[in-house]
Every structure is written in structure tokens, then in C-alpha cells.
Coordinates of C-alpha atoms in Angstrom, one line a residue:
Chain A
X1 CA 0.0 0.0 0.0
X2 CA 1.3 3.4 -1.0
X3 CA 1.8 6.0 1.6
X4 CA 1.2 9.0 -0.7
X5 CA -2.3 10.4 -0.2
X6 CA -4.3 13.4 0.2
X7 CA -4.4 15.2 3.5
X8 CA -8.1 14.6 3.9
X9 CA -7.5 10.8 3.5
X10 CA -4.5 10.9 6.0
X11 CA -6.6 12.6 8.7
X12 CA -9.6 10.3 7.9
X13 CA -7.5 7.2 8.3
X14 CA -5.0 8.0 10.9
X15 CA -6.6 10.6 13.3
X16 CA -9.4 9.4 15.3
X17 CA -11.6 11.2 18.1
X18 CA -10.0 11.2 21.3
X19 CA -6.5 10.6 19.9
X20 CA -3.3 12.0 21.3
X21 CA -1.5 14.1 18.8
X22 CA 1.9 15.7 18.6
X23 CA 1.7 18.5 16.1
X24 CA 5.1 19.8 15.0
X25 CA 6.3 23.4 14.4
X26 CA 7.7 26.5 15.9
X27 CA 6.4 29.3 13.7
X28 CA 8.7 27.3 11.4
X29 CA 6.6 24.6 9.5
X30 CA 3.3 24.3 11.4
X31 CA 1.4 21.8 9.5
X32 CA -1.5 24.0 8.6
X33 CA -2.8 22.0 5.7
X34 CA -3.6 19.1 8.2
X35 CA -4.7 21.5 11.1
X36 CA -7.5 22.9 8.6
X37 CA -8.5 19.4 7.7
X38 CA -8.8 18.2 11.1
X39 CA -11.2 21.1 11.8
X40 CA -13.0 20.5 8.5
X41 CA -13.5 16.7 9.4
X42 CA -14.8 17.9 13.0
X43 CA -12.4 15.7 15.0
X44 CA -13.2 15.9 18.7
X45 CA -11.8 15.2 22.1
X46 CA -8.2 15.4 20.9
X47 CA -5.3 15.7 23.4
X48 CA -2.7 17.9 21.6
X49 CA 0.9 18.7 22.5
X50 CA 4.0 20.5 21.5
X51 CA 6.4 23.2 23.0
X52 CA 5.5 26.8 22.2
X53 CA 2.1 26.4 20.6
X54 CA 0.7 29.2 18.4
X55 CA -2.1 30.1 16.0
X56 CA -2.5 26.6 14.8
X57 CA -3.3 25.2 18.4
X58 CA -5.5 28.3 19.1
X59 CA -7.5 27.5 16.0
X60 CA -8.1 23.8 17.0
X61 CA -9.2 25.0 20.4
X62 CA -11.4 27.6 19.1
X63 CA -13.0 25.0 16.6
X64 CA -13.9 22.7 19.6
X65 CA -11.6 19.9 18.5
X66 CA -9.5 19.7 21.8
X67 CA -10.2 18.2 25.1
X68 CA -6.8 18.3 26.6
X69 CA -3.6 20.2 25.9
X70 CA -0.2 19.2 27.3
X71 CA 1.2 22.6 27.1
X72 CA 4.2 24.8 27.7
X73 CA 3.2 28.2 26.2
X74 CA 0.7 29.6 23.7
X75 CA 0.5 32.9 22.2
X76 CA 0.1 34.7 18.7
X77 CA 3.6 35.7 18.9
X78 CA 4.0 39.3 17.6
X79 CA 0.1 39.6 17.9
X80 CA 0.0 38.9 21.7
X81 CA -2.3 36.4 23.7
X82 CA -4.1 33.5 22.0
X83 CA -7.6 34.7 21.8
X84 CA -9.5 31.3 21.4
X85 CA -7.4 29.8 24.2
X86 CA -8.1 32.6 26.5
X87 CA -11.8 32.4 25.9
X88 CA -11.7 28.6 26.6
X89 CA -9.9 29.0 29.9
X90 CA -11.5 32.0 31.1
X91 CA -15.1 31.6 29.8
X92 CA -15.4 28.0 28.6
X93 CA -16.1 28.9 24.9
X94 CA -16.7 26.6 23.0
X95 CA -15.5 24.3 26.1
X96 CA -13.0 24.6 28.8
X97 CA -10.1 22.6 27.7
X98 CA -8.0 20.7 30.4
X99 CA -4.4 21.8 30.8
X100 CA -1.3 20.1 31.9
X101 CA 1.5 22.6 32.0
X102 CA 5.2 21.9 31.6
X103 CA 8.2 24.0 30.0
X104 CA 10.3 24.2 26.9
X105 CA 12.9 22.0 28.6
X106 CA 10.8 19.4 30.3
X107 CA 8.3 18.7 27.5
X108 CA 10.9 18.2 24.7
X109 CA 12.7 15.9 27.2
X110 CA 9.6 13.9 28.0
X111 CA 9.1 13.5 24.1
X112 CA 12.8 12.4 23.9
X113 CA 12.1 9.9 26.6
X114 CA 9.1 8.6 24.7
X115 CA 11.1 8.3 21.5
X116 CA 13.8 6.4 23.3
X117 CA 11.5 4.0 25.1
X118 CA 12.6 5.4 28.5
X119 CA 9.8 5.2 31.1
X120 CA 10.6 8.9 32.4
X121 CA 13.2 11.4 32.4
X122 CA 15.0 13.6 35.1
X123 CA 14.5 17.3 34.5
X124 CA 16.2 20.1 36.4
X125 CA 13.7 22.8 36.0
X126 CA 10.2 23.5 37.5
X127 CA 11.2 22.7 41.0
X128 CA 10.2 25.2 43.7
X129 CA 7.5 27.0 41.4
X130 CA 3.8 26.9 41.2
X131 CA 4.2 24.6 38.2
X132 CA 4.6 21.8 40.9
X133 CA 1.3 22.8 42.3
X134 CA -1.0 22.5 39.4
X135 CA -2.0 19.0 38.4
X136 CA -4.7 18.3 35.9
X137 CA -5.7 15.0 34.1
X138 CA -2.2 13.5 34.7
X139 CA -2.7 13.9 38.4
X140 CA 0.1 12.5 40.5
X141 CA 1.8 11.2 37.5
X142 CA 2.5 14.8 36.1
X143 CA 5.9 14.4 37.9
X144 CA 7.5 12.7 40.9
X145 CA 10.2 13.9 43.2
X146 CA 12.6 11.1 43.9
X147 CA 16.1 10.9 45.6
X148 CA 18.7 10.2 43.2
X149 CA 19.6 6.5 43.4
X150 CA 23.2 7.6 42.9
X151 CA 23.8 10.4 45.4
X152 CA 20.6 10.9 47.3
X153 CA 19.9 14.4 46.0
X154 CA 16.4 15.4 45.2
X155 CA 15.5 15.0 41.5
X156 CA 12.3 15.6 39.6
X157 CA 11.3 13.1 37.1
X158 CA 8.7 13.4 34.5
X159 CA 6.9 10.7 32.4
X160 CA 7.7 9.7 28.9
X161 CA 5.2 10.9 26.3
X162 CA 3.9 8.5 23.5
X163 CA 1.5 10.3 21.3
X164 CA -0.8 8.2 19.1
X165 CA 0.1 10.2 15.9
X166 CA 2.6 12.9 15.2
X167 CA 1.7 15.3 12.2
X168 CA 4.7 17.3 11.0
X169 CA 5.5 19.5 8.0
X170 CA 8.9 19.3 6.5
X171 CA 10.7 20.5 3.4
X172 CA 10.7 17.1 1.5
X173 CA 10.1 13.4 1.8
X174 CA 10.3 10.4 -0.4
X175 CA 7.1 8.5 -1.0
X176 CA 8.0 6.0 1.7
X177 CA 8.2 8.9 4.3
X178 CA 11.9 9.4 4.9
X179 CA 11.2 13.0 5.9
X180 CA 13.9 15.6 5.5
X181 CA 13.9 18.9 7.5
X182 CA 16.3 21.8 7.8
X183 CA 16.3 25.1 9.9
X184 CA 14.9 25.7 13.3
X185 CA 13.7 22.4 14.8
X186 CA 11.7 23.1 18.0
X187 CA 10.8 19.7 19.3
X188 CA 9.7 18.3 15.9
X189 CA 12.2 15.5 15.6
X190 CA 11.6 14.2 19.0
X191 CA 7.8 14.6 18.9
X192 CA 7.7 12.8 15.6
X193 CA 9.8 10.0 16.9
X194 CA 7.9 9.7 20.2
X195 CA 4.7 9.0 18.4
X196 CA 3.4 5.5 17.4
X197 CA 2.8 6.6 13.9
X198 CA 3.6 9.7 11.8
X199 CA 1.8 11.6 9.0
X200 CA 4.4 13.5 7.0
X201 CA 3.2 16.7 5.2
X202 CA 5.8 18.1 2.9
X203 CA 6.6 20.9 0.4
X204 CA 7.7 18.4 -2.2
X205 CA 7.9 14.6 -2.6
X206 CA 11.3 13.7 -3.8
X207 CA 12.9 10.4 -5.1
X208 CA 14.7 8.1 -2.7
X209 CA 17.8 9.0 -4.6
X210 CA 17.4 12.7 -3.7
X211 CA 17.0 11.8 0.0
X212 CA 20.3 9.8 -0.2
X213 CA 22.2 12.9 -1.6
X214 CA 22.0 14.4 2.0
X215 CA 20.7 11.7 4.5
X216 CA 21.9 13.6 7.6
X217 CA 18.8 15.7 7.0
X218 CA 16.3 13.0 7.5
X219 CA 14.5 13.2 10.9
X220 CA 12.2 10.4 10.8
X221 CA 12.6 7.2 9.0
X222 CA 10.2 5.6 6.6
X223 CA 9.1 2.8 8.8
X224 CA 7.5 5.1 11.3
X225 CA 5.5 6.9 8.7
X226 CA 2.0 6.0 7.8
X227 CA 1.1 8.7 5.3
X228 CA 2.9 11.2 3.1
X229 CA 1.0 14.3 1.9
X230 CA 2.4 16.8 -0.6
X231 CA 1.3 20.2 0.5
X232 CA 3.1 23.1 -1.1
X233 CA 2.7 26.3 1.0
X234 CA 1.3 23.8 3.7
X235 CA 2.6 25.7 6.7
X236 CA 1.2 29.1 5.8
X237 CA 0.9 31.5 7.5
X238 CA 4.0 30.0 9.3
X239 CA 7.1 29.7 7.3
X240 CA 9.2 26.8 5.8
X241 CA 12.9 27.8 5.4
X242 CA 13.9 27.8 1.7
X243 CA 10.4 28.0 0.7
X244 CA 8.5 31.0 2.0
X245 CA 8.4 33.6 4.7
X246 CA 6.1 34.2 7.7
X247 CA 3.0 36.0 6.5
X248 CA 2.5 38.9 9.0
X249 CA -0.4 40.4 7.3
X250 CA -2.3 37.2 7.5
X251 CA -1.2 36.8 11.2
X252 CA -2.9 40.1 11.8
X253 CA -6.0 39.1 10.0
X254 CA -6.2 36.0 12.4
X255 CA -5.6 38.1 15.3
X256 CA -8.4 40.5 14.5
X257 CA -10.8 37.8 13.5
X258 CA -10.2 35.8 16.5
X259 CA -10.9 38.7 18.8
X260 CA -14.6 37.6 18.8
X261 CA -16.5 34.3 18.5
X262 CA -18.3 35.6 15.5
X263 CA -15.1 36.8 13.9
X264 CA -13.4 33.5 14.6
X265 CA -16.4 31.6 13.1
X266 CA -16.3 33.8 10.0
X267 CA -12.6 33.2 9.6
X268 CA -13.2 29.4 9.7
X269 CA -16.1 29.6 7.3
X270 CA -13.9 31.7 4.8
X271 CA -10.5 29.8 5.1
X272 CA -11.4 26.4 6.4
X273 CA -14.9 25.3 5.6
X274 CA -15.0 27.6 2.6
X275 CA -12.4 25.7 0.7
X276 CA -12.3 22.0 0.0
X277 CA -8.5 21.5 0.2
X278 CA -5.1 23.4 0.3
X279 CA -5.2 24.0 -3.5
X280 CA -8.5 26.0 -3.1
X281 CA -6.9 27.6 -0.1
X282 CA -4.1 28.9 -2.2
X283 CA -6.4 29.9 -5.1
X284 CA -8.5 31.9 -2.4
X285 CA -5.4 33.6 -1.1
X286 CA -4.3 34.6 -4.4
X287 CA -7.9 35.9 -5.3
X288 CA -8.1 37.9 -2.2
X289 CA -4.6 39.3 -1.7
X290 CA -3.2 39.1 -5.4
X291 CA -0.6 37.1 -6.9
X292 CA 2.1 39.7 -6.1
X293 CA 1.6 39.2 -2.5
X294 CA 1.7 35.4 -2.8
X295 CA 4.9 35.8 -4.8
X296 CA 6.3 38.2 -2.3
X297 CA 6.3 35.5 0.4
X298 CA 8.2 33.0 -1.7
X299 CA 11.8 32.5 -0.8
X300 CA 14.7 33.3 -3.1
X301 CA 16.5 30.2 -3.6
X302 CA 20.2 30.1 -2.5
X303 CA 21.7 26.8 -2.8
X304 CA 25.1 27.9 -2.1
X305 CA 26.8 24.9 -1.0
X306 CA 26.4 21.2 -1.6
X307 CA 27.6 18.4 0.7
X308 CA 29.7 15.5 -0.4
X309 CA 29.4 12.3 1.3
X310 CA 32.0 10.6 -1.0
X311 CA 34.9 8.5 0.4
Chain B
X1 CA 35.4 59.4 29.4
X2 CA 32.4 58.6 27.2
X3 CA 30.1 61.2 25.7
X4 CA 26.5 60.9 26.6
X5 CA 24.1 62.0 23.9
X6 CA 21.0 63.4 25.4
X7 CA 18.4 62.5 22.7
X8 CA 17.8 59.0 23.9
X9 CA 14.5 57.4 24.7
X10 CA 13.9 55.2 27.9
X11 CA 13.8 51.8 26.1
X12 CA 17.3 52.6 24.6
X13 CA 18.6 53.4 28.2
X14 CA 17.2 50.0 29.4
X15 CA 18.8 48.2 26.5
X16 CA 22.1 49.8 27.4
X17 CA 21.6 48.9 31.1
X18 CA 21.1 45.3 30.0
X19 CA 24.2 45.4 27.8
X20 CA 26.4 46.5 30.7
X21 CA 25.4 43.3 32.5
X22 CA 26.9 41.1 29.9
X23 CA 30.5 40.0 30.2
X24 CA 33.0 39.3 27.3
X25 CA 32.8 35.6 26.4
X26 CA 29.3 35.2 28.1
X27 CA 26.8 32.7 26.3
X28 CA 23.4 34.5 26.3
X29 CA 19.9 33.0 25.6
X30 CA 17.9 35.8 24.1
X31 CA 14.3 36.3 23.3
X32 CA 13.4 39.2 21.0
X33 CA 13.3 43.0 21.6
X34 CA 15.4 44.0 24.6
X35 CA 17.4 41.0 25.2
X36 CA 18.6 40.8 21.6
X37 CA 19.4 44.5 21.5
X38 CA 21.2 44.4 24.8
X39 CA 23.3 41.4 24.0
X40 CA 24.2 42.9 20.6
X41 CA 25.1 46.4 22.1
X42 CA 27.4 44.5 24.3
X43 CA 29.1 42.6 21.3
X44 CA 29.6 45.8 19.5
X45 CA 31.2 47.5 22.7
X46 CA 32.9 45.8 25.6
X47 CA 31.9 42.2 24.8
X48 CA 32.8 41.1 21.3
X49 CA 33.0 37.5 22.3
X50 CA 29.6 37.2 23.8
X51 CA 27.6 34.6 22.0
X52 CA 23.7 34.5 21.5
X53 CA 21.4 31.6 21.3
X54 CA 17.6 31.3 20.8
X55 CA 15.8 28.5 22.5
X56 CA 14.0 27.3 19.4
X57 CA 17.4 25.9 18.2
X58 CA 19.7 28.4 17.0
X59 CA 23.3 29.3 18.0
X60 CA 25.2 32.5 16.8
X61 CA 22.6 33.6 14.2
X62 CA 23.7 36.4 11.9
X63 CA 20.2 37.8 11.1
X64 CA 19.9 40.3 8.1
X65 CA 16.8 42.0 9.8
X66 CA 15.7 42.2 13.4
X67 CA 14.2 38.9 14.4
X68 CA 10.5 39.3 15.4
X69 CA 10.4 36.0 17.2
X70 CA 12.7 33.4 18.5
X71 CA 11.6 31.2 15.6
X72 CA 11.9 34.0 13.0
X73 CA 13.1 32.8 9.5
X74 CA 16.0 35.3 9.4
X75 CA 17.7 33.4 12.2
X76 CA 18.3 30.4 9.9
X77 CA 20.8 31.5 7.2
X78 CA 24.3 32.1 8.4
X79 CA 23.9 30.7 12.0
X80 CA 26.7 28.6 13.3
X81 CA 24.5 25.8 14.4
X82 CA 20.8 25.0 14.3
X83 CA 19.2 22.3 16.2
X84 CA 16.0 22.4 18.3
X85 CA 14.9 22.8 21.9
X86 CA 16.7 19.6 23.0
X87 CA 19.9 21.1 21.8
X88 CA 19.5 24.6 23.2
X89 CA 17.5 23.9 26.4
X90 CA 18.7 20.5 27.0
X91 CA 22.4 20.3 26.0
X92 CA 23.4 23.9 26.6
X93 CA 21.1 25.3 29.2
X94 CA 20.6 22.1 31.3
X95 CA 24.0 21.1 30.6
X96 CA 25.2 24.3 32.4
X97 CA 26.8 26.3 29.6
X98 CA 24.5 29.3 29.6
X99 CA 25.8 32.4 31.4
X100 CA 23.0 34.8 31.0
X101 CA 19.3 34.7 30.4
X102 CA 16.9 37.5 29.9
X103 CA 13.4 37.3 31.3
X104 CA 10.3 39.5 31.5
X105 CA 6.8 39.0 32.9
X106 CA 3.4 40.4 33.7
X107 CA 4.2 40.2 37.4
X108 CA 7.4 40.2 39.3
X109 CA 7.9 40.1 43.1
X110 CA 10.7 41.3 45.3
X111 CA 12.5 38.0 45.1
X112 CA 12.7 38.1 41.4
X113 CA 10.0 35.4 40.9
X114 CA 8.1 35.8 37.7
X115 CA 4.5 35.2 36.7
X116 CA 3.7 34.5 33.0
X117 CA 0.8 32.0 33.7
X118 CA -2.3 33.7 35.2
X119 CA -3.7 36.9 36.8
X120 CA -6.0 35.8 39.5
X121 CA -6.7 32.4 40.8
X122 CA -5.5 29.6 38.5
X123 CA -8.8 27.7 38.3
X124 CA -10.8 30.9 37.5
X125 CA -8.3 33.3 36.0
X126 CA -9.1 37.0 35.5
X127 CA -6.5 36.9 32.6
X128 CA -5.0 33.8 31.2
X129 CA -1.4 34.3 30.2
X130 CA 0.8 32.3 27.7
X131 CA 2.6 30.2 30.3
X132 CA 6.2 29.2 30.9
X133 CA 7.7 28.4 27.5
X134 CA 11.4 28.7 28.1
X135 CA 11.2 31.1 31.0
X136 CA 11.1 28.6 33.9
X137 CA 14.2 26.6 32.8
X138 CA 16.2 29.8 32.0
X139 CA 15.3 31.1 35.4
X140 CA 16.1 27.9 37.0
X141 CA 19.5 27.1 35.2
X142 CA 21.1 30.0 33.6
X143 CA 23.9 31.4 35.8
X144 CA 22.6 34.8 35.9
X145 CA 19.2 36.2 34.9
X146 CA 18.4 39.7 34.0
X147 CA 14.8 40.9 34.4
X148 CA 13.1 43.5 32.5
X149 CA 10.0 45.0 34.0
X150 CA 7.6 47.9 33.9
X151 CA 7.9 50.0 37.1
X152 CA 4.5 50.3 38.5
X153 CA 2.4 48.6 41.5
X154 CA 0.6 46.3 39.0
X155 CA 3.7 44.8 37.2
X156 CA 5.7 44.7 40.4
X157 CA 4.0 42.9 43.3
X158 CA 4.8 41.9 46.9
X159 CA 3.6 38.4 46.0
X160 CA 3.0 37.2 42.4
X161 CA -0.3 35.4 41.8
X162 CA 1.6 32.4 40.4
X163 CA 5.4 31.6 40.3
X164 CA 6.0 30.5 36.9
X165 CA 9.7 31.1 36.8
X166 CA 11.9 30.9 40.0
X167 CA 13.8 33.9 41.2
X168 CA 15.0 33.4 44.7
X169 CA 11.5 31.8 45.5
X170 CA 10.7 32.5 49.3
X171 CA 14.2 33.9 50.1
X172 CA 17.6 32.8 51.2
X173 CA 18.4 29.2 50.8
X174 CA 15.2 28.3 48.8
X175 CA 17.0 27.7 45.4
X176 CA 19.7 25.5 47.2
X177 CA 16.9 23.6 48.9
X178 CA 15.2 22.6 45.6
X179 CA 18.5 21.6 44.1
X180 CA 18.8 24.4 41.6
X181 CA 22.5 24.8 40.5
X182 CA 24.7 26.8 43.0
X183 CA 25.3 30.4 42.5
X184 CA 22.4 30.8 39.9
X185 CA 19.6 33.3 40.2
X186 CA 18.5 36.9 39.2
X187 CA 21.3 39.3 39.0
X188 CA 19.5 42.5 38.2
X189 CA 16.0 43.9 37.5
X190 CA 15.9 46.7 34.9
X191 CA 12.9 48.8 34.8
X192 CA 11.8 51.9 32.9
X193 CA 12.5 54.0 36.2
X194 CA 15.5 52.1 38.0
X195 CA 18.1 49.4 38.1
X196 CA 17.6 47.1 41.2
X197 CA 19.9 44.4 42.4
X198 CA 19.4 41.5 44.7
X199 CA 20.8 41.6 48.3
X200 CA 23.4 38.9 48.8
X201 CA 21.9 38.0 52.3
X202 CA 18.1 38.7 52.1
X203 CA 17.8 37.9 48.3
X204 CA 15.4 41.0 48.1
X205 CA 15.6 43.6 45.3
X206 CA 17.0 46.9 46.5
X207 CA 17.3 50.1 44.5
X208 CA 20.8 50.6 43.0
X209 CA 20.2 53.5 40.6
X210 CA 17.2 55.6 39.3
X211 CA 17.1 56.7 35.7
X212 CA 17.7 60.4 34.7
X213 CA 14.4 62.1 35.3
X214 CA 13.2 59.9 38.1
X215 CA 14.3 60.0 41.8
X216 CA 14.6 57.8 44.8
X217 CA 11.2 59.0 46.1
X218 CA 9.4 58.2 42.8
X219 CA 10.9 54.5 42.5
X220 CA 10.1 53.9 46.2
X221 CA 6.5 55.2 45.6
X222 CA 6.2 52.9 42.4
X223 CA 7.4 49.9 44.2
X224 CA 4.7 47.8 46.1
X225 CA 7.1 46.5 48.8
X226 CA 9.1 48.4 51.2
X227 CA 12.1 49.0 48.8
X228 CA 15.4 49.1 50.4
X229 CA 17.8 51.8 48.9
X230 CA 21.6 51.3 48.5
X231 CA 23.9 53.5 50.5
X232 CA 25.6 54.8 47.3
X233 CA 22.3 55.0 45.3
X234 CA 22.9 57.2 42.2
X235 CA 21.6 58.2 38.9
X236 CA 21.9 55.6 36.1
X237 CA 24.5 56.3 33.7
X238 CA 22.7 57.5 30.5
X239 CA 23.6 55.6 27.2
X240 CA 27.1 56.2 26.0
X241 CA 27.9 57.3 22.5
X242 CA 29.3 54.2 21.4
X243 CA 26.3 52.2 22.8
X244 CA 23.9 54.5 21.0
X245 CA 25.9 54.3 17.7
X246 CA 25.8 50.4 17.8
X247 CA 22.1 50.6 18.5
X248 CA 21.2 53.1 15.9
X249 CA 23.6 52.6 13.1
X250 CA 23.9 48.8 13.2
X251 CA 21.3 47.0 15.2
X252 CA 18.1 48.9 14.9
X253 CA 18.4 51.5 12.0
X254 CA 14.6 51.8 11.7
X255 CA 14.4 52.4 15.5
X256 CA 11.8 49.6 16.2
X257 CA 12.7 50.0 19.9
X258 CA 10.2 52.8 19.9
X259 CA 7.4 50.2 20.1
X260 CA 8.3 49.8 23.8
X261 CA 7.4 53.4 24.5
X262 CA 3.8 52.5 23.3
X263 CA 4.0 49.5 25.8
X264 CA 4.7 52.0 28.7
X265 CA 8.4 52.0 28.8
X266 CA 8.6 55.8 29.3

């Protein structure tokens, strides 16, 4: 069975209600094509995680897809606090999500532990702060204080995370799912490898031979991958190094829209429910903002330097 | 002696105060805005071998435009190393290599504890804030943390609603009790009115210098705890000519730093 499929099929087949998802990205490479598809298919009761969440998580929360969020941080970056997230926590709109809060050190290490099959991982942060005093759906298993078996000093340990599915967006992948990424990584590599299965969304599908030209860039091997979807411009309004820049104008549009429930709903109606897939999304973008604006976001190619693996 | 141009704005002075805390050769974890400007002023003046990293995974970036976030695309081309959070927060920060971290927050107390989680009770918040992100580990593990704050009785607090990021927690000995690395903790708090340091014994912030245009009285009045004042309290040294030149000619030619005036840093 081939792994190349549409994002709609990948989400239909591999994302179930109630699943635990790792969603990669750090302004860099949020898998927006898949995010929109999850909303379009009205998935529900998801548990979602990654370090430094942004507009993509805010949108899933506002759309009512999320029950639980293993979090470290969420904002709209330059545009301030995440509106849907605030409405959820402060007013229960559309529902009050449950939060388990960690940090940008502990969460990546918990994913690393999951990827490596370790039961838990010592973390040196969080101690002494109120992050120890808030425990939600993970209860007493959020963390444990133990004495180091080696020298008796107090050590915090946090559990390994093993998401059901990871969804990541990368520059390129071959059709079996050898996924190649470059640039700022966030916790993408560890989150992908912690998950039981991976959906790879990519700017372009390349040959196995092309992957072999620079194999050090592969962050997840084919055997962990269940679906490969080719989605050019798939991380917009985030960016993909070598392909396109962050779209600040669109970021502002989302901020303004998400200020109110009605505005947010209208935004979804236009950009998610109003288009059938990413191709229509790009067409709508060009219709609305003009081809020049679309073109302006595209990166100038600067290959510069090729790596030799010869011996 | 340095010249001191008198046409500076308050955020520029604050950026310079931050720069003066950085030593040559320091490894500095930065966010955007003040931290990046401070660290770079230091690099262009007294600390050319200071090195910057962003938690998202970047070491020694050479951005062609000011980065608007720690994940900004301009941080990619030209960097010396790119990895991810496990590299920066795990290998370098938790590994004990980071000298300086910058922090800011919605609420900061007299021990330098910072709240970026919630205003009001956690379960029924008045205002839900973004959360820790990298702040807690930076405050826990960087050798010296520099805190940027607005000086008023809302941003500064006797006690924060929620300790997201550890300063000196509840005072002397608390960091050690929790096993945080020896000798770490807040070094200075730089506000739009003053520079405050932390007392070696009590771990409480005290007034070291007030900015030109302010006064001991004003700073004491705007501080919600009984602020101790240093015996040799003095006026903050204004930006030096070479600091201002680095800022305006190299780092921030469009003077984006003015945005901080709108946020109350006046």
C-alpha cells in the first residue's frame, strides 16, 4: 500500500476522535494543511501537544476539536495572547479545555524519553515553582520527586510521552516517508519519533535517490511513517525555510478575526470550511490578496553549498 | 570618558543597562526585543566574544533583519549551528553552559519570581497568560538572569499570583533547597525607572540607581514592597555614545525599539 495520499485521506484514516496528537512546528513549519483538515472533519476530544504552541493550536481549540492540551506556552507571537485559548480557559467557550503545564525544557525531554522508550526522564527545571502545584488530568503522574539513586539528591522526574500520532510539516520526503527537514527544529524531531505513527506533510515529494544525496537531514525514517502528503505552502501563515516567509499580514488578519467568537467563526467559514483543500486555499489567498503578495512570500533560492558524502 | 548623547529614549537606556550586565565571552539565551538589543550592544562595545542563542534551536545567528520572534526565518541563514529545543534547552542550558538569560513577565516580585501564567486564581483566572515556555528553565538554570520590567504597582508585586519562573523563591536558601545549581539566580532587574539588584543575604531587590528624570522617592513610591535603597544610590549612567551608535547605526536603524514606548516603557 502506498503512503502517498491526500491530507483529507490521511486525517480520515489516521486521526481518530480522542487521539493524542503531537503537532510539530515553531512558527517554522506548522502543519496548517492538516490542521485545517482536522477542523473540516470535525475531529473531537483530541489531546494535543508541542512546546511553544501558536495560532494553529489556538484554531483547533477555538474550533472545539480539543479536550486536553499538554502545554508549555501559547500565544500569537507578535500579535499577543491567543484569543480562542483565553476564551476557552476564562469563559469555557466553546468548551473549557483541560491543561497540563510543563516547560520548553521538560516537555521536549519527555518526548525524547518517549522516542527512546525510556519510562521517564529527570528534569532540572520546574522545582520550587507553582508549576509543581498544578496537576490536572495527569494527576500525581505529572511528575514525581525522587532521591537520586546515585547520590541521594532530590530529582524531579517526568513521564515519557507517547502520542498516538505525530503530524509534521517538512521540506521534503520520499514516497515511503523518509522525511527531511532543515532550519529551526523546535521539538519536531523528538515529537515525531515519540509517536506511534507519523503523518508527514511536505513541500515536495522527492525520490529516494534525492534523499540519499544528503541523508543527515532525515529526521524520521520511513518505517515510522504511515502517510505522506504533498502540500506546497502547507505551513502558511507560518514559514518553511527555503520555501516561503512568515505572513505577518495574515497573522494580523487572524488576530483581528479571533478577537470575537463571531469573527473567528467567519474566519473558519472563509479559510477552512469555505475551501475543499489546500489548492483551493491557495487559490482563495491569491484571489483575495493578489498574486504579487503570494509571490512576495516565496523565498529566493540560495543553494550555495552542496555536501559531499563521498569516500 | 564617554560622551552621553541626550536625545535617547527610555527603552534605549534600558537596553544599554542590559548590555552592561553582559561580560565578554558570555553565552546568552535571548528572546526578541530588549534581550537581543542588549546582547548585541554588548557585542559591539565591551563584549565582542559574547555569543547568542535562541531556544528554538539557533546558535550564533547572523540575521539580516531584526528577528520578530525566536523562531523567525531570518535566524536560519548564516547561523553557526541549528538544532532544536533539546539542543539549546537540554544540551546547553541544562548542561550548564548558559551564562545569561533574559526574562520579562506580567508580574514580578521582590525575590525576582516571575508570573507569566495567570492573573487571579489559577482555576478561575481574570486573565490567562501564555505560560512558561522557556522562561522557567532559563530562570532555573542560567547562571545569571536579567529581568526586564515595567515599574508600577501592577507589574511589580509583593507576591506574584503564580510563580511560573523561579527567582529566589521565598528567600535565602530556597533555590539550594530545591537543588537548583549553586550560584544561579536573578542578577538585576531593569525597569523603565531604575536598576535594582538583589541583596546577597536577604535575596530581596534593592534600589541601586534611578534613571535620569526619576528619583529615589518616585521609585520607592512605584514599588509595592518596602524597597531598600543602596547607601551609594545614584543616577543611572545615560547611554554612552558608542552604545547608541551600535544601536542606531547597526542593530536597529529603523528604531523599532520605539514600540516599547507604546507599551509603557517611558
